mmCIF file of N, CA and C in Angstrom:
data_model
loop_
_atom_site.group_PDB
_atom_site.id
_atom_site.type_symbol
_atom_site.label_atom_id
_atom_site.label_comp_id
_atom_site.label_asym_id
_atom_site.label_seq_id
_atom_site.Cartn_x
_atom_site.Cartn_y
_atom_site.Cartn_z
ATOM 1 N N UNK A 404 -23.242 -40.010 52.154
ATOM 2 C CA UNK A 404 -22.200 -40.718 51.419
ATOM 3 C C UNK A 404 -20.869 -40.533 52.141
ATOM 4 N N UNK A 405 -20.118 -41.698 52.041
ATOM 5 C CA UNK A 405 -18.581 -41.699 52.785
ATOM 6 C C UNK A 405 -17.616 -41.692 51.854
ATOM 7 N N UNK A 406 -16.406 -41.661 51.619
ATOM 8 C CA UNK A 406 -15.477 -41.451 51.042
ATOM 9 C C UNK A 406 -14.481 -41.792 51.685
ATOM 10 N N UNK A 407 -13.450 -43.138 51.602
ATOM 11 C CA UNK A 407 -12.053 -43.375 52.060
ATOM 12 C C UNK A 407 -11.105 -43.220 51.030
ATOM 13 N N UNK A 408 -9.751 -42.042 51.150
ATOM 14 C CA UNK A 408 -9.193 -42.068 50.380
ATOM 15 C C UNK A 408 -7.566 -42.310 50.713
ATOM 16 N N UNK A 409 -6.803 -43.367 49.980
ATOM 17 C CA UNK A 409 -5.953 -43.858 50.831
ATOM 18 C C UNK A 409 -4.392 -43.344 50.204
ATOM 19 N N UNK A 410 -3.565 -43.252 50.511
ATOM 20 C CA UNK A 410 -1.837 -42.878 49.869
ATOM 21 C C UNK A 410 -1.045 -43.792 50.722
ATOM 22 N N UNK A 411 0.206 -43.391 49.807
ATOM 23 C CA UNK A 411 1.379 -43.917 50.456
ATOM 24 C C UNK A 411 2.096 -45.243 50.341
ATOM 25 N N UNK A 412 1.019 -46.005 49.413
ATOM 26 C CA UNK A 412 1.709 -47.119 48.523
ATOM 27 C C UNK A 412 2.535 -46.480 47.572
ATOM 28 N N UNK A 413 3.610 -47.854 46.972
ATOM 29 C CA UNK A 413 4.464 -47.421 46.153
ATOM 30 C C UNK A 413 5.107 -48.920 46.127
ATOM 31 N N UNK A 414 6.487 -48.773 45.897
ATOM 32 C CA UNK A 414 7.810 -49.924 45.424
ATOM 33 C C UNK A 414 8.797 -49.580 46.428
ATOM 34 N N UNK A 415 8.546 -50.773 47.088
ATOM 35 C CA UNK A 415 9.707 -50.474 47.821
ATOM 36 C C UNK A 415 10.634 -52.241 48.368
ATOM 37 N N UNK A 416 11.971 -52.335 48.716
ATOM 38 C CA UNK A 416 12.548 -53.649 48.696
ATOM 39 C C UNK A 416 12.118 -54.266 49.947
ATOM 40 N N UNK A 417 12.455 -55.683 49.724
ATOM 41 C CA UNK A 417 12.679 -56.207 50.549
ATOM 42 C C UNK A 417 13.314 -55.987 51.872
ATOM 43 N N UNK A 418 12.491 -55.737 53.521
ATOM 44 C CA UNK A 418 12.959 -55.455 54.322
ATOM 45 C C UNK A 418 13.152 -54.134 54.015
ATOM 46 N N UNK A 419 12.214 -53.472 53.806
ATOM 47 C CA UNK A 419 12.071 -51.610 54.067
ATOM 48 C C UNK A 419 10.800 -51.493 54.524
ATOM 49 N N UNK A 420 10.272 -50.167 54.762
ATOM 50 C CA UNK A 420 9.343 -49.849 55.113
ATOM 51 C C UNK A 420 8.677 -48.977 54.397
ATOM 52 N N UNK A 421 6.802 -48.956 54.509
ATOM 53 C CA UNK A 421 6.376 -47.780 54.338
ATOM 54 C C UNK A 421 4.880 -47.639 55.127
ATOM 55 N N UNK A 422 4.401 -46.649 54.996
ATOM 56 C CA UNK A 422 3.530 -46.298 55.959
ATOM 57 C C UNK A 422 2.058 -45.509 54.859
ATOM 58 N N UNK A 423 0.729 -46.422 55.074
ATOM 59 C CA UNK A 423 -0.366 -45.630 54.488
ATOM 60 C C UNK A 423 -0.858 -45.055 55.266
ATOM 61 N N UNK A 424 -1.765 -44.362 54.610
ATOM 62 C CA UNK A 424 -2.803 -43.444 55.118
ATOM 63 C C UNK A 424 -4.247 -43.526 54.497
ATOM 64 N N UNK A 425 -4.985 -43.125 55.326
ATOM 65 C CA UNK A 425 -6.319 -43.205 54.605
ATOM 66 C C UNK A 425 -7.597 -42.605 55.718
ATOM 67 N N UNK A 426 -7.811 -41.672 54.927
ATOM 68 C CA UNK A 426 -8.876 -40.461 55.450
ATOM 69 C C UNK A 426 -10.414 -40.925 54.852
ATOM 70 N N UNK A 427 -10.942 -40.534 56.121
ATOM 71 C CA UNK A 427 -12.328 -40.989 55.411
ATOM 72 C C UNK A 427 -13.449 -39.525 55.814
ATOM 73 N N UNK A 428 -14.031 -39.137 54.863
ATOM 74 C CA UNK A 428 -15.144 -37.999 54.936
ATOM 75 C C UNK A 428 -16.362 -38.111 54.143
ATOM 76 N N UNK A 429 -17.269 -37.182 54.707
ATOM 77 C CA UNK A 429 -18.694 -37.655 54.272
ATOM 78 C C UNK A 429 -19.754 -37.315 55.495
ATOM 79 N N UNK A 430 -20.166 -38.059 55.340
ATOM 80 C CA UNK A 430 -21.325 -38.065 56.672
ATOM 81 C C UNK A 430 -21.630 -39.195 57.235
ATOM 82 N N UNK A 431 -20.724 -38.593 58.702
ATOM 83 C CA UNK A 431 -19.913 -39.555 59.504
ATOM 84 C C UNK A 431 -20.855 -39.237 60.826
ATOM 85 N N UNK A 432 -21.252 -40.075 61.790
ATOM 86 C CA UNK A 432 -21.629 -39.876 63.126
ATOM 87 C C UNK A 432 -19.913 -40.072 63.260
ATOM 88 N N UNK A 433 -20.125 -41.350 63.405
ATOM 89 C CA UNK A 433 -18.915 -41.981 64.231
ATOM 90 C C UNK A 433 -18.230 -43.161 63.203
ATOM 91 N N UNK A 434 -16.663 -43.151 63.636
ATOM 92 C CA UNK A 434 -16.035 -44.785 62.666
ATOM 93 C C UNK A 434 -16.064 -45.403 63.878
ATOM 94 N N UNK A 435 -16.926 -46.532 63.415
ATOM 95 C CA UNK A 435 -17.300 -47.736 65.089
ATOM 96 C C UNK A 435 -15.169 -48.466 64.796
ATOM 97 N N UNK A 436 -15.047 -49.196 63.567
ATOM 98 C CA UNK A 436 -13.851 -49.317 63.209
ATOM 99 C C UNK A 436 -13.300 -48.823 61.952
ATOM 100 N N UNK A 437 -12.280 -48.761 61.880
ATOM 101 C CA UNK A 437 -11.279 -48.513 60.556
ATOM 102 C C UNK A 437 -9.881 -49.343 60.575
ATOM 103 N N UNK A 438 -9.567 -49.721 59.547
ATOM 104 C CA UNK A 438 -8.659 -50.072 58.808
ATOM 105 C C UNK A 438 -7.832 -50.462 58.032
ATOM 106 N N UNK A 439 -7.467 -52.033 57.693
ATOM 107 C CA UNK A 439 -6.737 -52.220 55.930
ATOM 108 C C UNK A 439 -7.229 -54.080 55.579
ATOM 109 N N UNK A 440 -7.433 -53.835 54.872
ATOM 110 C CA UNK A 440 -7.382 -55.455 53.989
ATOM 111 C C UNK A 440 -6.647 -55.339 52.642
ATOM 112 N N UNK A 441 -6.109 -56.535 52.370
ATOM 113 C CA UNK A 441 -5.598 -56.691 50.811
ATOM 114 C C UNK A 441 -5.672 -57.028 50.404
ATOM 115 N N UNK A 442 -5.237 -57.595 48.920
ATOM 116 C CA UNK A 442 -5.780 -58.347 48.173
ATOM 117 C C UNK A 442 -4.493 -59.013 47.241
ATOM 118 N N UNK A 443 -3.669 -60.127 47.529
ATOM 119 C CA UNK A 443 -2.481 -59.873 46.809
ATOM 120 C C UNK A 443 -3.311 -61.286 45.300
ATOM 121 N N UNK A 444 -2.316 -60.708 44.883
ATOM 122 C CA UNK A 444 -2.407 -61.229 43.114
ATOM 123 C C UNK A 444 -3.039 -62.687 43.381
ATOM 124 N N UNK A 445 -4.130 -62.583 42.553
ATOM 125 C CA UNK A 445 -5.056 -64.411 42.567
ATOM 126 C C UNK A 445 -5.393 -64.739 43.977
ATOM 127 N N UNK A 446 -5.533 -63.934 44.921
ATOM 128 C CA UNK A 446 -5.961 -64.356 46.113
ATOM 129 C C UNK A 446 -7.058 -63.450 46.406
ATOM 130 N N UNK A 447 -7.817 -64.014 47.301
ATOM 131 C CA UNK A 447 -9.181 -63.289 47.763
ATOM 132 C C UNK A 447 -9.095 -61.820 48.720
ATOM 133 N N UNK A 448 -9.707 -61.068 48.697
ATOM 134 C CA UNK A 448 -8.924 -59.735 49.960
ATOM 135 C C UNK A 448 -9.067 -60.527 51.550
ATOM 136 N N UNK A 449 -7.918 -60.410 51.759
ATOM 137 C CA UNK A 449 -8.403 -60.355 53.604
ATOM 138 C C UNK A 449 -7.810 -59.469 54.391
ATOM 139 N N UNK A 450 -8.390 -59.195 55.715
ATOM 140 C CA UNK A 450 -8.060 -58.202 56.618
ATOM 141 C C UNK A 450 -6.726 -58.061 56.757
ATOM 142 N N UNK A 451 -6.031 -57.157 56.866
ATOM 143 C CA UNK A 451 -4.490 -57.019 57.571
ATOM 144 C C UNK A 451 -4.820 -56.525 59.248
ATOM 145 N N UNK A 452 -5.514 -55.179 59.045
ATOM 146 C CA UNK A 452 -5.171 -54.646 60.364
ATOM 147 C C UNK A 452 -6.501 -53.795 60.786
ATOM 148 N N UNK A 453 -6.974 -53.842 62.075
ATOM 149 C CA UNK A 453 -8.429 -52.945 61.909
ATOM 150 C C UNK A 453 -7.957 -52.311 63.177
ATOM 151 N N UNK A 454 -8.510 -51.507 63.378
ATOM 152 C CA UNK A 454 -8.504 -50.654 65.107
ATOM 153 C C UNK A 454 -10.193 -50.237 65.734
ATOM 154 N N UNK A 455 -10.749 -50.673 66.324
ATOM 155 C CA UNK A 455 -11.395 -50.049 67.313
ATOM 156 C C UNK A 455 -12.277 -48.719 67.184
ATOM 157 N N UNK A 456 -12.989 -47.783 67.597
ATOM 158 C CA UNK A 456 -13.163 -46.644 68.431
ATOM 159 C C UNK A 456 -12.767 -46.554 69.724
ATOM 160 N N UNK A 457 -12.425 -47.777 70.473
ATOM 161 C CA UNK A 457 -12.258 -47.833 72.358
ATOM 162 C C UNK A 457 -10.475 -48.179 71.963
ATOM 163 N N UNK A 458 -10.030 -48.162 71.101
ATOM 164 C CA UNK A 458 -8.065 -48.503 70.732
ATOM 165 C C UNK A 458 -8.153 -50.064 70.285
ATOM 166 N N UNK A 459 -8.783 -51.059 70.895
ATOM 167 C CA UNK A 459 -8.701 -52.375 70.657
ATOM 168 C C UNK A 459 -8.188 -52.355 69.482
ATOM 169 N N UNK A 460 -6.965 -53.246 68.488
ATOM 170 C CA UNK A 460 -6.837 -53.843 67.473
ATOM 171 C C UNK A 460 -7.127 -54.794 66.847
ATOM 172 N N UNK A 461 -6.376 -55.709 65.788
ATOM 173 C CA UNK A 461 -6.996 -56.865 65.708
ATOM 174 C C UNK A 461 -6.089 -57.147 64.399
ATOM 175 N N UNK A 462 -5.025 -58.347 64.077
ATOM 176 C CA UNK A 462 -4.312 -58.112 63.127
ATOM 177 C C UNK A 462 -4.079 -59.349 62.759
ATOM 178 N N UNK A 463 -3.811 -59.952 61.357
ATOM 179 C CA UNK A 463 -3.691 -61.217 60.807
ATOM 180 C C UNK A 463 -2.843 -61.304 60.989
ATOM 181 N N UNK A 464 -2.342 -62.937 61.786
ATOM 182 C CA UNK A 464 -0.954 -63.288 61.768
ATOM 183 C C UNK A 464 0.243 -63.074 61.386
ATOM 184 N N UNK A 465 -0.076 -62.857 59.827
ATOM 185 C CA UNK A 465 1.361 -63.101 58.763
ATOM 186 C C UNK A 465 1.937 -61.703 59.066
ATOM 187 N N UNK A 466 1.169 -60.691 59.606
ATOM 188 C CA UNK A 466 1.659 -59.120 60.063
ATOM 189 C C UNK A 466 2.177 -58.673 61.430
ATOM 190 N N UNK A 467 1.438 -59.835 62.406
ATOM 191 C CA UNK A 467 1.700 -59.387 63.454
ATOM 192 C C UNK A 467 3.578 -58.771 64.393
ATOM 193 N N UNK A 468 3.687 -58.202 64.592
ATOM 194 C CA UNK A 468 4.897 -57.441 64.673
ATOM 195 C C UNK A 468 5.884 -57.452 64.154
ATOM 196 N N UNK A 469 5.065 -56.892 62.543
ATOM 197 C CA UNK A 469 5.672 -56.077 61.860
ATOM 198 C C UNK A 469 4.930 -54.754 61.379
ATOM 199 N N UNK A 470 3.851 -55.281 61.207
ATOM 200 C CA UNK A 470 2.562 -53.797 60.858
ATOM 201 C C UNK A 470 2.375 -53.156 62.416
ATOM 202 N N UNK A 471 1.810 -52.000 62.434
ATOM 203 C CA UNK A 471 1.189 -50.927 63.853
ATOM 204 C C UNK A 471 -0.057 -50.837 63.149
ATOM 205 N N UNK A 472 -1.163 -50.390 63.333
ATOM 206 C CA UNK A 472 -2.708 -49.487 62.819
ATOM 207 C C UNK A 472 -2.469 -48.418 63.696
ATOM 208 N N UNK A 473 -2.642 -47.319 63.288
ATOM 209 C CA UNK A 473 -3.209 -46.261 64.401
ATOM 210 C C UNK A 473 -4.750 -45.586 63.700
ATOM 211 N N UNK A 474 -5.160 -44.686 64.688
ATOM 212 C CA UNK A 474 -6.287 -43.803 63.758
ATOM 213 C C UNK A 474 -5.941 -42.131 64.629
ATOM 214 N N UNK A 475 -6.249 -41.578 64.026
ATOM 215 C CA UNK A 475 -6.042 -39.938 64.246
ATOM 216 C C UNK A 475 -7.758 -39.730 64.695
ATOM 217 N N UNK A 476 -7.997 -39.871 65.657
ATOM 218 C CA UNK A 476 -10.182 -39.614 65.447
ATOM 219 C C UNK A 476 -10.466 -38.161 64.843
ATOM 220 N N UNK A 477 -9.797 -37.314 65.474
ATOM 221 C CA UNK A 477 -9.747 -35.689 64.803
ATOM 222 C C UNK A 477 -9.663 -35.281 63.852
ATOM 223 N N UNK A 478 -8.560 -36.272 63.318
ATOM 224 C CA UNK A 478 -8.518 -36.038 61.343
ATOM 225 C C UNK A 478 -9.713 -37.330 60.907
ATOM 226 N N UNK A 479 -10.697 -38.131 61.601
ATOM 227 C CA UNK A 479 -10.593 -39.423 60.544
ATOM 228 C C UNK A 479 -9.810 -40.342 60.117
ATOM 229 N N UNK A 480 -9.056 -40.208 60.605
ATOM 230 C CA UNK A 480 -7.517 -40.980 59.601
ATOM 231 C C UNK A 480 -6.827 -41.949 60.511
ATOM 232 N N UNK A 481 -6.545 -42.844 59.644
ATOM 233 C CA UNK A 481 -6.094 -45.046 59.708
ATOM 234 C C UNK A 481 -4.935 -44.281 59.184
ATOM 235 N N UNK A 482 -3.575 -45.007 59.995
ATOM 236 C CA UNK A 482 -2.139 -45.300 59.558
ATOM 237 C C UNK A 482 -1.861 -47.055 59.389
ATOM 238 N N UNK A 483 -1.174 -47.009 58.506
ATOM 239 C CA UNK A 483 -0.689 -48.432 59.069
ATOM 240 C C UNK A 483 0.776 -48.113 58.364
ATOM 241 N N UNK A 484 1.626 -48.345 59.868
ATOM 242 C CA UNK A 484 3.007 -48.607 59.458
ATOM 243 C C UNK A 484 3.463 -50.005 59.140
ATOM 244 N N UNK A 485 4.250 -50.314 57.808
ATOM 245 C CA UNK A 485 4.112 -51.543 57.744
ATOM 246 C C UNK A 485 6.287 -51.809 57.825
ATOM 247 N N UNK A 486 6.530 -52.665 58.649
ATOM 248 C CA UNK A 486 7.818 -52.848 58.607
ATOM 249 C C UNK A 486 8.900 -53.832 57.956
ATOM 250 N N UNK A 487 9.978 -53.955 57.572
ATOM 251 C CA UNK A 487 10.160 -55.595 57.219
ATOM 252 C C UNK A 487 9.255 -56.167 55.931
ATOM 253 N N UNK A 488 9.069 -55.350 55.785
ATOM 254 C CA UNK A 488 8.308 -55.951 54.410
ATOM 255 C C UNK A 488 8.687 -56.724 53.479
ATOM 256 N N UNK A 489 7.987 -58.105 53.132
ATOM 257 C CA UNK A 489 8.543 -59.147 52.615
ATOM 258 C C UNK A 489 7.862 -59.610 51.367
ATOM 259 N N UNK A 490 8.123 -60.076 50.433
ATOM 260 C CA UNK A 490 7.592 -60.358 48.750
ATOM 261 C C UNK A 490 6.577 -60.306 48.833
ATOM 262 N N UNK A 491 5.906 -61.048 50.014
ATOM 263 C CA UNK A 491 4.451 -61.723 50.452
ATOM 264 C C UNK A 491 3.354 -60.737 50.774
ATOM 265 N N UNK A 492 3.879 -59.277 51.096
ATOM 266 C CA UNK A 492 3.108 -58.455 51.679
ATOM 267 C C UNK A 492 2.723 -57.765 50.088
ATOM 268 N N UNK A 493 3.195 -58.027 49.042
ATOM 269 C CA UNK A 493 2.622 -57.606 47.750
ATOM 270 C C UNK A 493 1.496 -57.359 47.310
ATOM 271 N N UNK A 494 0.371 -56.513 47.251
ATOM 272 C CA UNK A 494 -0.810 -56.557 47.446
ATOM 273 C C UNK A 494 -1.468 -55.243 46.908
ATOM 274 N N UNK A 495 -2.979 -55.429 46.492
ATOM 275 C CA UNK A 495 -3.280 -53.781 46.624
ATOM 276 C C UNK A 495 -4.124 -53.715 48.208
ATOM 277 N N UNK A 496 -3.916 -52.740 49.048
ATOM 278 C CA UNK A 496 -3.742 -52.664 50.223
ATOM 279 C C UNK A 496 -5.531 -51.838 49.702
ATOM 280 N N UNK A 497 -6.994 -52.036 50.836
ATOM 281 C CA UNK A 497 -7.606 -51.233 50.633
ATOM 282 C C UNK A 497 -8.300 -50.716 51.813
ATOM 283 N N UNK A 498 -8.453 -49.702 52.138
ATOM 284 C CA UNK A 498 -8.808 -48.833 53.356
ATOM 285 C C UNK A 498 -9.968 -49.446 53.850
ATOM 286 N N UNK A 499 -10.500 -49.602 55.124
ATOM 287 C CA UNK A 499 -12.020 -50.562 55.219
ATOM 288 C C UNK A 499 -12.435 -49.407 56.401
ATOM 289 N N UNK A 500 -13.649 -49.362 56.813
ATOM 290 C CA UNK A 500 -14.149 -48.857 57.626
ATOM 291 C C UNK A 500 -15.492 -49.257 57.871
ATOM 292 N N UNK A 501 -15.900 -49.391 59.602
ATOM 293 C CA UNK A 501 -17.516 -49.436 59.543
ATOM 294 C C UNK A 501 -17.829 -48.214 59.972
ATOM 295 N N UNK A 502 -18.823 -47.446 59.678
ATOM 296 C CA UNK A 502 -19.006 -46.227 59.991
ATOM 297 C C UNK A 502 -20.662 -46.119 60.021
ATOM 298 N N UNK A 503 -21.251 -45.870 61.233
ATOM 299 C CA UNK A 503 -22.577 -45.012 61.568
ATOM 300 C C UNK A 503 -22.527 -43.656 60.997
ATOM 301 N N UNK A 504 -23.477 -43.366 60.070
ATOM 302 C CA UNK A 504 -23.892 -42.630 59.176
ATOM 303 C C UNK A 504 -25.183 -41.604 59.650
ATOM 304 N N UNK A 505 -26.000 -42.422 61.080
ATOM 305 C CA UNK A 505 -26.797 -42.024 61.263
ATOM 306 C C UNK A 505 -27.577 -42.637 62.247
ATOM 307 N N UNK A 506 -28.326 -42.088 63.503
ATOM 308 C CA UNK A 506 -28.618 -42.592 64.584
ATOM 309 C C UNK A 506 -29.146 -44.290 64.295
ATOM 310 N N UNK A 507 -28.408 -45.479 64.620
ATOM 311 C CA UNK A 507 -28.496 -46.969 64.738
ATOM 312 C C UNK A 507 -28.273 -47.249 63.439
ATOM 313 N N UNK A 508 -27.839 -46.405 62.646
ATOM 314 C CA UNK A 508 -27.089 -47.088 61.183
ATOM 315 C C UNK A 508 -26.066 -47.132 61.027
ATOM 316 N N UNK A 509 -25.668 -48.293 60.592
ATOM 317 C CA UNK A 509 -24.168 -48.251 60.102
ATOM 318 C C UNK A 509 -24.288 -49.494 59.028
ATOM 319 N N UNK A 510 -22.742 -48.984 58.544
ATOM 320 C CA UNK A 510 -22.415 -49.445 56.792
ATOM 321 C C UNK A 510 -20.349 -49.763 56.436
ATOM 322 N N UNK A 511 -20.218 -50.553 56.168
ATOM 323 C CA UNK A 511 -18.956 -50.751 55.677
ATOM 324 C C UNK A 511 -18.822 -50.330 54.452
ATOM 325 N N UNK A 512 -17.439 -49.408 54.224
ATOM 326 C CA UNK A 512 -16.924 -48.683 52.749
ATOM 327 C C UNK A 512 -15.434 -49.808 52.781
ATOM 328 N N UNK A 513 -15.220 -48.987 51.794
ATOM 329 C CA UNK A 513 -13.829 -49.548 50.834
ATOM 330 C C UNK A 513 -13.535 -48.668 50.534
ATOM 331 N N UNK A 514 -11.899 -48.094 50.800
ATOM 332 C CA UNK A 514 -11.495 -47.279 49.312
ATOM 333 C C UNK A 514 -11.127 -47.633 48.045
ATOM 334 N N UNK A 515 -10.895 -47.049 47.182
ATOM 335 C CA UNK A 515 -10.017 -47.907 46.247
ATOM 336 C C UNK A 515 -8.856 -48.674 45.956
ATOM 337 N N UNK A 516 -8.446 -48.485 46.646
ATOM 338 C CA UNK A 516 -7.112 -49.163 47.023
ATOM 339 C C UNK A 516 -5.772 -48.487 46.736
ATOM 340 N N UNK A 517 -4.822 -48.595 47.548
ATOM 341 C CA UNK A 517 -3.249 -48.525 46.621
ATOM 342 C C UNK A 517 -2.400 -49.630 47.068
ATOM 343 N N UNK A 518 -1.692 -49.546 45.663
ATOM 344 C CA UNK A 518 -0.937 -50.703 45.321
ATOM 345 C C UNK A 518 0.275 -50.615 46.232
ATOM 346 N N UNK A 519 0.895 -51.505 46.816
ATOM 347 C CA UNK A 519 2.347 -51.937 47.194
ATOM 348 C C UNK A 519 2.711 -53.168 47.015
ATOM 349 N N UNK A 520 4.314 -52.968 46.337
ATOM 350 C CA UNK A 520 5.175 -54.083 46.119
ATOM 351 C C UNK A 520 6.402 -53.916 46.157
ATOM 352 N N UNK A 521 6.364 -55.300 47.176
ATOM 353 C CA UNK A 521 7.638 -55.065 47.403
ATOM 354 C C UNK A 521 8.786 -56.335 46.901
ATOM 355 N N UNK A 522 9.922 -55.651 46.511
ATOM 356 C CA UNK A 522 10.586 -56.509 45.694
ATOM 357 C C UNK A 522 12.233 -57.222 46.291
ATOM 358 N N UNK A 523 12.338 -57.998 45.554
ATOM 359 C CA UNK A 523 12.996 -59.589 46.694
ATOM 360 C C UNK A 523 14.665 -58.679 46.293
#
């Protein structure tokens, strides 16, 4: 079993910043990728930001330079600094990961999410 557990949402204005986190443990070979999708109000979740095991990224438009992804491999742990943050980025933000569990298996988690909003 895996476990992503994410912080660092909150309220914050228009054109500020904040930065999540999200650790994942369990029984882990390896995270092939990790990182964030959201889900803002009446809309479907989609990806924000993923990273790699080899660094490669991969980031939805509406973010692109303003969000970073990093991952810590030592801790497990997805950052995403998010910058400039605008009404639109309102969302519950939720940790994603694919993770091999076990020699040629692998499985995508979710955490639960945390909320950010940001206000005009």
């Amino acid at each position: 079993q895996v476990q992503l557990v994410e912080s660092g949402g909150g309220l914050v204005q228009s054109g500020g910043s904040l930065r999540l986190s999200c650790a994942a443990s369990g029984s882990i070979v390896s995270i092939v990728v990790i990182g964030w999708h959201r889900r803002s109000p009446g809309k479907q979740r989609d990806l924000v930001a993923t990273i790699a095991n080899d660094g490669r990224t991969n980031y939805a438009d509406s973010v692109k330079g303003r969000f970073a992804v990093s991952r810590d491999n030592a801790k497990n742990t997805v950052y995403l600094q998010m910058n400039n943050l605008k009404s639109e980025d309102t969302a519950i933000y939720y940790c994603y990961a694919m993770i091999q569990y076990s020699l040629g298996n692998f499985k995508n988690y979710f955490g639960q999410g945390t909320q950010v909003t940001v206000s005009s």
